[in-house]
Short mmCIF file of C-alpha atoms in Angstrom, two decimals:
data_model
loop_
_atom_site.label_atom_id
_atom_site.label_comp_id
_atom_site.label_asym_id
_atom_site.label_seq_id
_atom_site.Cartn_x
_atom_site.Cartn_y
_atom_site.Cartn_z
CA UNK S 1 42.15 78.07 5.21
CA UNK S 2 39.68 80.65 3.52
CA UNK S 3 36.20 82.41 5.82
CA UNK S 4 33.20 83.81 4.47
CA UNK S 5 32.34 86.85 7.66
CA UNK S 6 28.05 86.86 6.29
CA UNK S 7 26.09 89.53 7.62
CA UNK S 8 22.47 87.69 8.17
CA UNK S 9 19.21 88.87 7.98
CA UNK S 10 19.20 90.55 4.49
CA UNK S 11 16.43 90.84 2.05
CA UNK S 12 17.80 89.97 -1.38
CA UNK S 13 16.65 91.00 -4.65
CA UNK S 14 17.75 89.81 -8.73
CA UNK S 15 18.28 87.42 -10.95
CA UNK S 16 20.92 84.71 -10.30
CA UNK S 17 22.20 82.27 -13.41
CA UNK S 18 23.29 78.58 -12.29
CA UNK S 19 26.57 77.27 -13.32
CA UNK S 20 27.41 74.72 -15.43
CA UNK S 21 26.55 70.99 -13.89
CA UNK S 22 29.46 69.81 -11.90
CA UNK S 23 27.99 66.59 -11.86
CA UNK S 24 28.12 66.39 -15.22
CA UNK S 25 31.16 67.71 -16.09
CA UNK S 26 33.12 65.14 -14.36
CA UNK S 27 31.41 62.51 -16.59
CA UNK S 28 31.92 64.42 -19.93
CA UNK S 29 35.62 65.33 -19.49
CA UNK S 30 36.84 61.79 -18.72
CA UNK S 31 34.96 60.86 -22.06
CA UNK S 32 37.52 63.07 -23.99
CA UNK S 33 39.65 60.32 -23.41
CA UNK S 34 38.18 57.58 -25.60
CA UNK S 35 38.73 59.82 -29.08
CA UNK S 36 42.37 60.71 -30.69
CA UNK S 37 39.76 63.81 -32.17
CA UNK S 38 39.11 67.73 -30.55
CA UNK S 39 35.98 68.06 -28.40
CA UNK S 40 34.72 70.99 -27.63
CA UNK S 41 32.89 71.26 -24.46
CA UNK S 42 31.12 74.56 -22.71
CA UNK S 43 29.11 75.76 -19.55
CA UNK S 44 32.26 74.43 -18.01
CA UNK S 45 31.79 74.91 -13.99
CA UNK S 46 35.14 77.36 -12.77
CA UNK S 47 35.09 75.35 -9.75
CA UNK S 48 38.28 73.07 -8.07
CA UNK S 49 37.20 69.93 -8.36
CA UNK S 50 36.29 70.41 -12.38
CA UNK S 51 39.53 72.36 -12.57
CA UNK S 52 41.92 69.30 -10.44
CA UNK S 53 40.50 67.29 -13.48
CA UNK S 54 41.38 69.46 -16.38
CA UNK S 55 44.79 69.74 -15.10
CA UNK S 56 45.29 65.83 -14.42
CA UNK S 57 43.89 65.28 -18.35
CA UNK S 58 46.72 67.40 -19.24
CA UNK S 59 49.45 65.78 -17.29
CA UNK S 60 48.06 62.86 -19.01
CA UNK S 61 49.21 64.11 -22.05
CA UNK S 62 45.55 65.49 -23.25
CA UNK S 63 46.11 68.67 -25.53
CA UNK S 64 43.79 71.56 -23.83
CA UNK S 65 43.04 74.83 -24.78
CA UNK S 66 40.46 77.13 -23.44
CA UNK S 67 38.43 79.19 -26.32
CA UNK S 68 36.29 81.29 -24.00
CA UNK S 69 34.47 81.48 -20.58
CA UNK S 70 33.70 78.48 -19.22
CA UNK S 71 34.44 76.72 -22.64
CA UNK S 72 37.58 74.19 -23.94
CA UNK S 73 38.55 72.07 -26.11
CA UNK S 74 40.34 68.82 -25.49
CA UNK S 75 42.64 66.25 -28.12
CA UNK S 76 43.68 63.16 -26.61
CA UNK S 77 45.73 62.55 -29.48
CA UNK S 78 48.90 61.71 -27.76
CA UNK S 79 48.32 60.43 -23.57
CA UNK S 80 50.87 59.45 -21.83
CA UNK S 81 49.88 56.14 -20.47
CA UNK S 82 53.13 56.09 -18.14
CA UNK S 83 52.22 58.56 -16.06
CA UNK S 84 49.80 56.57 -14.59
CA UNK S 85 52.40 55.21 -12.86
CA UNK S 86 53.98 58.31 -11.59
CA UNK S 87 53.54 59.15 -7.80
CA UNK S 88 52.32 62.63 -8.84
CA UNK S 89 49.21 60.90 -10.56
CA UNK S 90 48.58 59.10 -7.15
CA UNK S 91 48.58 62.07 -5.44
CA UNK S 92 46.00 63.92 -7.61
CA UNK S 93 43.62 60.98 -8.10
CA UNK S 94 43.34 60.57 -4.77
CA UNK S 95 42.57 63.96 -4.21
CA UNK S 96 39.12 64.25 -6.34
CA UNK S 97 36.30 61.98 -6.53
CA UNK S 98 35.92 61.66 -10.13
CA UNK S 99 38.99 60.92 -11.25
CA UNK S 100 37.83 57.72 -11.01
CA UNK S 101 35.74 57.55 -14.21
CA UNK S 102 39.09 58.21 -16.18
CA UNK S 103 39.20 54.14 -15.98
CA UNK S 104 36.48 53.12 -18.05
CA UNK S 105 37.86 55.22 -21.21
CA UNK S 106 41.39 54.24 -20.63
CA UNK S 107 40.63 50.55 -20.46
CA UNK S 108 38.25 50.95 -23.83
CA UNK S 109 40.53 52.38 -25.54
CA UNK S 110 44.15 51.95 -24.40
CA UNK S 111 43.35 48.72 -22.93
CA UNK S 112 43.84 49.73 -19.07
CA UNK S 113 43.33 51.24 -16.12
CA UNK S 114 44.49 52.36 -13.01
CA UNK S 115 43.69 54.53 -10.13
CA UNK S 116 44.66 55.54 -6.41
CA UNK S 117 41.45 55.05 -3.76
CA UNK S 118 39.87 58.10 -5.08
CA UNK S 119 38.78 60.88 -1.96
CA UNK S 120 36.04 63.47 -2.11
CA UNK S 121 33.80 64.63 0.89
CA UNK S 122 33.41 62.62 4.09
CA UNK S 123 29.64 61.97 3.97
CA UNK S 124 30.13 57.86 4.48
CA UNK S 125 31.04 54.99 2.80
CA UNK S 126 31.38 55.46 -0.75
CA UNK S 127 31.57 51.66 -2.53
CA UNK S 128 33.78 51.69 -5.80
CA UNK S 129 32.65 47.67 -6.17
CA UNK S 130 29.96 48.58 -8.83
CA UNK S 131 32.50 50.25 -11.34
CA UNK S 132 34.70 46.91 -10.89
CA UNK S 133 32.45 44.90 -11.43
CA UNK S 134 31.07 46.12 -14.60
CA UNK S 135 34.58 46.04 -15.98
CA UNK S 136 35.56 42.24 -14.80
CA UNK S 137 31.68 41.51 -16.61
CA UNK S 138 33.17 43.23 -19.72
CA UNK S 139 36.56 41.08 -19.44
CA UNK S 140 38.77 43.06 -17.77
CA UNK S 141 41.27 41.16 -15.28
CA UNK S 142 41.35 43.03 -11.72
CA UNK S 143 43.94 43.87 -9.09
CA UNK S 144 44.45 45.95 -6.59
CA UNK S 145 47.39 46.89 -4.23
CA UNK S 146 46.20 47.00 -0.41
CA UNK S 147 49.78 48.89 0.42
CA UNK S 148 49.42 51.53 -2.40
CA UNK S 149 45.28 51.36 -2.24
CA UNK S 150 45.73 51.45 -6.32
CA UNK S 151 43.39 49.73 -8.55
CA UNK S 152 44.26 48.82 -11.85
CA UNK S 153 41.99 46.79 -14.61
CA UNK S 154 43.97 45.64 -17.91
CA UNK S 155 42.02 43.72 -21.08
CA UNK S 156 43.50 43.55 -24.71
CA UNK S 157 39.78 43.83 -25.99
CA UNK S 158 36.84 44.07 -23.98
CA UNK S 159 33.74 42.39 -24.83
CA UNK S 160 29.86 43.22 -24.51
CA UNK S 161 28.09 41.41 -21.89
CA UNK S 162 24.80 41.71 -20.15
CA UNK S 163 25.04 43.02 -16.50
CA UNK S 164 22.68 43.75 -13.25
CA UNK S 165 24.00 46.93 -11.30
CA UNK S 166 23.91 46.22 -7.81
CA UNK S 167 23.06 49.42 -7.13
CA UNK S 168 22.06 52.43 -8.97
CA UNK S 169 25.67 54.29 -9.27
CA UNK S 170 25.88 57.40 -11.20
CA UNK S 171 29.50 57.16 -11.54
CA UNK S 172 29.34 53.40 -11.71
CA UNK S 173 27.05 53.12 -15.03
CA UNK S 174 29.19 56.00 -16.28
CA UNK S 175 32.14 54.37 -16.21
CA UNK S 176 30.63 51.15 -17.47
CA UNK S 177 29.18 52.91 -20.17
CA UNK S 178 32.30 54.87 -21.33
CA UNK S 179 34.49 51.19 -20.95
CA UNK S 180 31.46 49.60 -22.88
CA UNK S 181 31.17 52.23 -26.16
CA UNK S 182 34.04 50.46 -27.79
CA UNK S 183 33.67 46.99 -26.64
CA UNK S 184 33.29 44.51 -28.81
CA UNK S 185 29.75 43.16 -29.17
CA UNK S 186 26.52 44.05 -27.62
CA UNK S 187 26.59 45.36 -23.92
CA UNK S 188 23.35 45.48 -21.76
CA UNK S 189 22.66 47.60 -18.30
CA UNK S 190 19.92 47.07 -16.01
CA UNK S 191 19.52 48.84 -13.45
CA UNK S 192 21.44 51.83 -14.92
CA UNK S 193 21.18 55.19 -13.37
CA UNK S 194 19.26 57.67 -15.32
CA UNK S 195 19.99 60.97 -14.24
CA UNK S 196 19.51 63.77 -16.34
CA UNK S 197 23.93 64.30 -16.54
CA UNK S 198 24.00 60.37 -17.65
CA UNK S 199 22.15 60.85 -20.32
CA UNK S 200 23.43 63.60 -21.34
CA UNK S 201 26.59 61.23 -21.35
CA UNK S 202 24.91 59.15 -23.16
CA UNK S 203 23.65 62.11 -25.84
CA UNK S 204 27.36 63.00 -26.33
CA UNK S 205 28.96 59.52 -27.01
CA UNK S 206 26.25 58.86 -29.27
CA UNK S 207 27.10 62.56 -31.32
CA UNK S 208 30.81 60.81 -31.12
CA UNK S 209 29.54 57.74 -33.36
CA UNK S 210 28.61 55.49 -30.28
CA UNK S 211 25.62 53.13 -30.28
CA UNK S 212 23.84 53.42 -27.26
CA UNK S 213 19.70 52.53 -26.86
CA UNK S 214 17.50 53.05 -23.79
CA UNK S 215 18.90 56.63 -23.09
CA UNK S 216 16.64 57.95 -19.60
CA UNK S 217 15.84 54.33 -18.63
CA UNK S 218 17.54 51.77 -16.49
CA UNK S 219 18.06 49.42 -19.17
CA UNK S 220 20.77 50.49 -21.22
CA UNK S 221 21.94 48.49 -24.90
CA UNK S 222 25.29 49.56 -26.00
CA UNK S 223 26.62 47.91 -29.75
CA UNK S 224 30.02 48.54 -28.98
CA UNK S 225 32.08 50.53 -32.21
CA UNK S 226 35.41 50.21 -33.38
CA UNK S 227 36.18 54.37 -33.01
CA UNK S 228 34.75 57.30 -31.81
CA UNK S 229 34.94 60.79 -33.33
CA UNK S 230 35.14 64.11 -32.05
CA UNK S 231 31.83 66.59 -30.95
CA UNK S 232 30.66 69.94 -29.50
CA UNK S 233 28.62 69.41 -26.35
CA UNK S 234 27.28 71.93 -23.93
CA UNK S 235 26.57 71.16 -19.76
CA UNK S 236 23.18 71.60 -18.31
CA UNK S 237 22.97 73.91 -15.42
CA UNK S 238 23.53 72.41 -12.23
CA UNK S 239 20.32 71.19 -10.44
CA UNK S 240 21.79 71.30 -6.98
CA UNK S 241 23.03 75.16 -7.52
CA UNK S 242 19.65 75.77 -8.55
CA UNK S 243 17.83 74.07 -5.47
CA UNK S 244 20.25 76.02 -3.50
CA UNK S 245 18.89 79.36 -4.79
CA UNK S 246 15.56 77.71 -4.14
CA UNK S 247 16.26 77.01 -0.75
CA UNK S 248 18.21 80.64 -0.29
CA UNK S 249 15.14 82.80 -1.67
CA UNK S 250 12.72 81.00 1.00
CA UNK S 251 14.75 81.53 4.02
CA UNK S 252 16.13 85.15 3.63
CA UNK S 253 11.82 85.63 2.41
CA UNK S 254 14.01 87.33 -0.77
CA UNK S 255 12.19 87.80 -4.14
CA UNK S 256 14.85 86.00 -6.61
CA UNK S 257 14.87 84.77 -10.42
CA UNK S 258 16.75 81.69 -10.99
CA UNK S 259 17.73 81.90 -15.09
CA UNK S 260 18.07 79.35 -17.57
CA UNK S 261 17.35 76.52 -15.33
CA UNK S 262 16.51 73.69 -18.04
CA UNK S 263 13.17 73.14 -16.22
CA UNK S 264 12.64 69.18 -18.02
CA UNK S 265 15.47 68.47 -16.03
CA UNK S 266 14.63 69.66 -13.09
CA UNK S 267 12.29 66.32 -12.23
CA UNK S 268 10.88 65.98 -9.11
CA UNK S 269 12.57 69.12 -7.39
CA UNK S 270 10.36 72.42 -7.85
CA UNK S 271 7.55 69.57 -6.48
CA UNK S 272 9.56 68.60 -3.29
CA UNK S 273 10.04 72.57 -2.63
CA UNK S 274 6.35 72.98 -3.00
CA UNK S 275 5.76 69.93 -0.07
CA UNK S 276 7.62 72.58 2.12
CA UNK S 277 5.09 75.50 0.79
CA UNK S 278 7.40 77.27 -0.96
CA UNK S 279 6.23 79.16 -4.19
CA UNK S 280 7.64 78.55 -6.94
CA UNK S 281 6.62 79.88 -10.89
CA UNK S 282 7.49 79.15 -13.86
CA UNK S 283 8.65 82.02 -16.48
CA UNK S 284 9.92 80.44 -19.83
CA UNK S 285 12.84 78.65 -18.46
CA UNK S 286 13.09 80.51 -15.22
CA UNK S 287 12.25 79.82 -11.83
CA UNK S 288 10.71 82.93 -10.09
CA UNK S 289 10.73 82.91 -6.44
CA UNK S 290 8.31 85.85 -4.89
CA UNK S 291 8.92 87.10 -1.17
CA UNK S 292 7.71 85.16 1.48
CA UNK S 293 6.78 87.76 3.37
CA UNK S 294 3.64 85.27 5.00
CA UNK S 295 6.50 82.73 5.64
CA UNK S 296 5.58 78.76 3.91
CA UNK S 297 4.26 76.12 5.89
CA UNK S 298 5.27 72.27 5.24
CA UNK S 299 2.30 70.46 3.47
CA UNK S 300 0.86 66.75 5.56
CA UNK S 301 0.54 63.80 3.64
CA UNK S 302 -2.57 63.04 2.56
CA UNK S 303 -3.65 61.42 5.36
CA UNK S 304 -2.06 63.90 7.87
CA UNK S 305 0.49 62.04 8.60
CA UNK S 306 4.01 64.29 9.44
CA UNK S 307 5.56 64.31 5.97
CA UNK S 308 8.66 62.31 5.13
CA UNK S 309 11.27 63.66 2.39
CA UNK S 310 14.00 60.83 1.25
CA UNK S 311 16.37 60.74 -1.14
CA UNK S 312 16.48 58.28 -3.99
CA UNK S 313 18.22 57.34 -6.94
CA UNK S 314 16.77 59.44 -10.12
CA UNK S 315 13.84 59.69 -10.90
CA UNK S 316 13.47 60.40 -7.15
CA UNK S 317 14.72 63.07 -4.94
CA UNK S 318 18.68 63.86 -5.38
CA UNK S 319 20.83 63.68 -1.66
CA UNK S 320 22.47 66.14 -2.87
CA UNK S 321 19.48 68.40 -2.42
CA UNK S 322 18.63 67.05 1.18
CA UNK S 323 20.57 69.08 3.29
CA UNK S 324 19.36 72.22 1.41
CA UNK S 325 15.89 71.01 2.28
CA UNK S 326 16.46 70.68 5.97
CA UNK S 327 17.73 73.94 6.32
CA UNK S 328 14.82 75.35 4.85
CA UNK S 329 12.79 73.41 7.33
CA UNK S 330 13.92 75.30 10.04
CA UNK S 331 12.24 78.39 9.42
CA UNK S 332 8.71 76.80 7.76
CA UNK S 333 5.65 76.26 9.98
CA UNK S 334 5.12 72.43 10.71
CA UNK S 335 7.17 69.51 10.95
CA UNK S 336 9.07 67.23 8.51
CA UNK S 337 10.95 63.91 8.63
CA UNK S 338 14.53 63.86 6.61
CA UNK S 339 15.25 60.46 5.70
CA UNK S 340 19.14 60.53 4.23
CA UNK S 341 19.40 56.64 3.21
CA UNK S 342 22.29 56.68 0.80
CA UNK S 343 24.71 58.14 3.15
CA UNK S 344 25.43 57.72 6.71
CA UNK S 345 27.30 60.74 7.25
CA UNK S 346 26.13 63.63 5.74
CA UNK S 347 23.41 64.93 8.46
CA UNK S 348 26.12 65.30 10.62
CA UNK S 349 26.19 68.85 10.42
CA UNK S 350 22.85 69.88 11.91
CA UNK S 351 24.84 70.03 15.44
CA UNK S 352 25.71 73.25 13.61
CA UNK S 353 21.72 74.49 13.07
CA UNK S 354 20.89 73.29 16.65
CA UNK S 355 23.58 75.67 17.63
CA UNK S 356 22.14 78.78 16.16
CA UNK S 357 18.40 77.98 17.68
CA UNK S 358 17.25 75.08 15.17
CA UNK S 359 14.39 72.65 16.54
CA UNK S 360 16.11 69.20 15.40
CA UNK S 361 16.20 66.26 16.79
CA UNK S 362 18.82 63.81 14.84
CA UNK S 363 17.05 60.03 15.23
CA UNK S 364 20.15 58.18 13.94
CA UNK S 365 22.83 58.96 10.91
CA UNK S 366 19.89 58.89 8.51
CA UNK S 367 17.17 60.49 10.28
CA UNK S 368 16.46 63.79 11.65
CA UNK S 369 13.03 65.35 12.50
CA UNK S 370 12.61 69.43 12.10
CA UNK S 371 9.91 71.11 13.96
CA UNK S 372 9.75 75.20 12.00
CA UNK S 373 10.42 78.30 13.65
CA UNK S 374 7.34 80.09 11.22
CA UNK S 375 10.26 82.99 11.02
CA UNK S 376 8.71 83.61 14.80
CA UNK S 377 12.45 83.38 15.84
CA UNK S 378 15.72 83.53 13.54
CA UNK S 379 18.72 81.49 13.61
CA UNK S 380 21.40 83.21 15.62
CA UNK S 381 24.57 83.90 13.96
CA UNK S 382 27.61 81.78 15.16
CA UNK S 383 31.27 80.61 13.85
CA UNK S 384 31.28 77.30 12.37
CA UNK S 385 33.28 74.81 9.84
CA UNK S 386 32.32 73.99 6.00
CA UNK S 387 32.22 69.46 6.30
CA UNK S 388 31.61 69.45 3.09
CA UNK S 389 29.91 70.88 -0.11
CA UNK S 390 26.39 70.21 0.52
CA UNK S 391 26.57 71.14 4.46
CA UNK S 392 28.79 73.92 3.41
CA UNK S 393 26.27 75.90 1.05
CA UNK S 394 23.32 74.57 3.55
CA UNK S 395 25.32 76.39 6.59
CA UNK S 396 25.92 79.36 4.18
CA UNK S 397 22.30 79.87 3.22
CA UNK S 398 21.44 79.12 7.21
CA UNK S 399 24.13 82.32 8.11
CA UNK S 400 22.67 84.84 5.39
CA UNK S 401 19.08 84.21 7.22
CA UNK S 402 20.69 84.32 10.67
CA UNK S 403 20.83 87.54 12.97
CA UNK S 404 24.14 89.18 13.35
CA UNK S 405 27.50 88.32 11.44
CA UNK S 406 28.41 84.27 11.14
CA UNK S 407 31.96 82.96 10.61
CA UNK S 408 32.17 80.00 7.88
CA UNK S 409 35.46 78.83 8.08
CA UNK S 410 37.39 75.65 5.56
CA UNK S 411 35.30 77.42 2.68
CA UNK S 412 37.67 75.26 0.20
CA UNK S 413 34.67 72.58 0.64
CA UNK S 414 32.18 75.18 -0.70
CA UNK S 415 34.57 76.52 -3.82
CA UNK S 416 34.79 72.97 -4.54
CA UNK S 417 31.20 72.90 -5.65
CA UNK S 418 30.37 76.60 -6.25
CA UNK S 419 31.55 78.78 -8.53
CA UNK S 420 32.39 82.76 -7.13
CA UNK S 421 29.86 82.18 -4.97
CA UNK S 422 30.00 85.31 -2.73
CA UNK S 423 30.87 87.37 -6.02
CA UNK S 424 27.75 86.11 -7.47
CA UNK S 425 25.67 86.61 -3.71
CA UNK S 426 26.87 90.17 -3.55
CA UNK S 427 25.32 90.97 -7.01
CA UNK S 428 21.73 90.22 -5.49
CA UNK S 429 22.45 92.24 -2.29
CA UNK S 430 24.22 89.54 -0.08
CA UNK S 431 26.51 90.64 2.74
CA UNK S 432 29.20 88.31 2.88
CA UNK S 433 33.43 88.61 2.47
CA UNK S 434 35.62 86.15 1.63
CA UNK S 435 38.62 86.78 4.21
#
């Protein structure tokens, strides 16, 4: 089990460049899988989850090679449907979240499906019902093995139908989307997530011949196609890296740039920063964050009423992002409510900040109040446990503001999400060693 050892209470000073979207790569790679043609894909993440996917598309028989940094190309010219079957595919699906949207374009085009309960982090019940669903509307028959926990959809030809999400999945309309590209017929999605990675989903099966309308809405037209062609596509940087360095540049009062941050993807973000008081300018397509020497101070509603941030599907705020947020909290002047409502887990972690001198008070699994320090006391240093990604980068940015040396232990959770992250802290002055 890896440490970072952070020495806290650093100024920093540069320019940082986010990595490739994670969130997005995840999507894009399974879609390799509906062409016999090369893709070329770049802005790759170098992180483990992205990197547990690459290697399961080539035990699948996916011909990979990489052409540069952070850049591949992929040929699914020959997959080996049998080794979905194999125990060492169970074992690797289950070990990565999105190796569940490798169903939808094997069911398209091979005609099915199958994967093991997929895991990821621990931040509360994660429902796969909406990706099933979509695929039993399309006419896929279902099963699934309680012993095993495998899931397997088969159809000889799917066929377009018109479908109401239950929910709002990312993954879900991915999958559904990818399954529905070479259905036959006319396939509509309402209530379809509209994230900034969909559509760039969406934006790459259409450069691969697909016919897909609505692109950025919730209501989503797909004339399915008899083939898809090959493409070159290119990740956005990740928005939740980039809110990190947000979050990062506040609390250690550090003067950092934030390059190439595709700012009309950014959404409501750089706003919900600026509710906390934090500064935040635009240059080109970088985010400059000066010094806050003065400190920031957490804006009322209009109304004064204590301000509420919650997370929502897009366009609202990202959870991915709230965690970040309520670290930063700690150190502003004024109060704020944290309303997690997609998952019931995930503040779990602020046991952690209350530990090193944090005013929190956790209302239930989905709520938790901060009152600020005003940087009139810093977090104490202290030796703690990554839960997951999100925590694990929010408890990393906590330790580089805290006084004296922190311990970060089970860092695994944080590579999973971020790519040489101390490398890449240590080139704008951070403290920190990966043991």
């Amino acid at each position: 089990m890896g440490t970072f050892k952070i020495e806290g209470g650093i100024k920093l000073k540069g320019e940082i460049t986010p990595q490739g979207a994670k969130n997005e790569a995840l999507q894009i790679l399974c879609a390799v899988l509906l062409t016999p043609e090369k893709v070329t894909i770049s802005n790759i993440p170098d992180i483990i989850d992205v990197n547990k996917l690459i290697t399961l598309l080539g035990n699948l028989g996916v011909k990979i090679q990489k052409i540069g940094p952070n850049a591949y190309t992929f040929q699914a010219d020959d997959v080996n449907l049998n080794y979905l079957e194999s125990v060492a595919f169970k074992d690797e699906g289950r070990a990565l979240r999105g190796s569940i949207m490798i169903v939808g374009p094997l069911l398209a085009r091979f005609g099915r499906g199958y994967i093991p309960k997929p895991g990821g982090d621990k931040i509360g019940r994660r429902r796969l019902d909406t990706h099933f669903e979509g695929f039993i509307n399309l006419g896929a028959k279902f099963r699934y093995n309680k012993e095993d926990h495998f899931y397997g959809v088969e159809a000889e030809r799917l066929k377009g139908a018109y479908m109401l999400l239950d929910e709002a999945s990312v993954t879900g309309t991915a999958n559904i989307v990818m399954a529905a590209v070479l259905a036959e017929g006319k396939t509509t999605i309402y209530n379809a997530a509209c994230e900034p990675y969909l559509q760039q989903l969406c934006k790459m099966l259409n450069a691969m011949g697909a016919k897909i309308h609505g692109v950025g809405s919730n209501l989503l037209e797909i004339e399915g196609v008899e083939a898809l062609g090959g493409c070159e596509h290119r990740i956005l940087p990740d928005m939740i890296e980039i809110g990190s360095w947000i979050g990062l540049a506040a609390m250690t009062q550090s003067e950092i740039t934030i390059k190439n941050v595709s700012w009309d993807n950014l959404g409501v973000i750089p706003g919900t920063f600026r509710k906390l008081g934090i500064t935040l300018e635009r240059r080109g397509d970088d985010i400059h964050i000066p010094a806050h020497v003065d400190g920031y101070e957490i804006k009322t509603d209009i109304d004064g009423s204590i301000l509420t941030i919650a997370d929502a599907p897009w366009p609202g705020f990202t959870p991915d992002l709230l965690s970040i947020i309520l670290v930063v909290a700690t150190q502003a002047k004024g109060e704020v409510l944290i309303h997690q409502k997609m998952f019931e887990s995930r503040l779990f972690f602020v046991d952690k900040l209350i530990d090193m001198g944090a005013k929190i008070i956790l209302c239930d699994p989905h709520r938790a109040t901060i009152i600020g320090h005003d940087f009139k006391s810093q977090l104490k240093a202290t030796i703690m446990s990554s839960p997951d990604i999100r925590a694990g980068i929010s408890l990393l940015i906590a330790a580089l503001s805290a006084k004296g040396t922190s311990t970060i232990q089970n860092i695994e959770q944080i590579d999973r999400g971020y790519e040489k992250i101390d490398e890449r802290l240590r080139a704008i002055g951070a403290k920190i060693v990966r043991v």
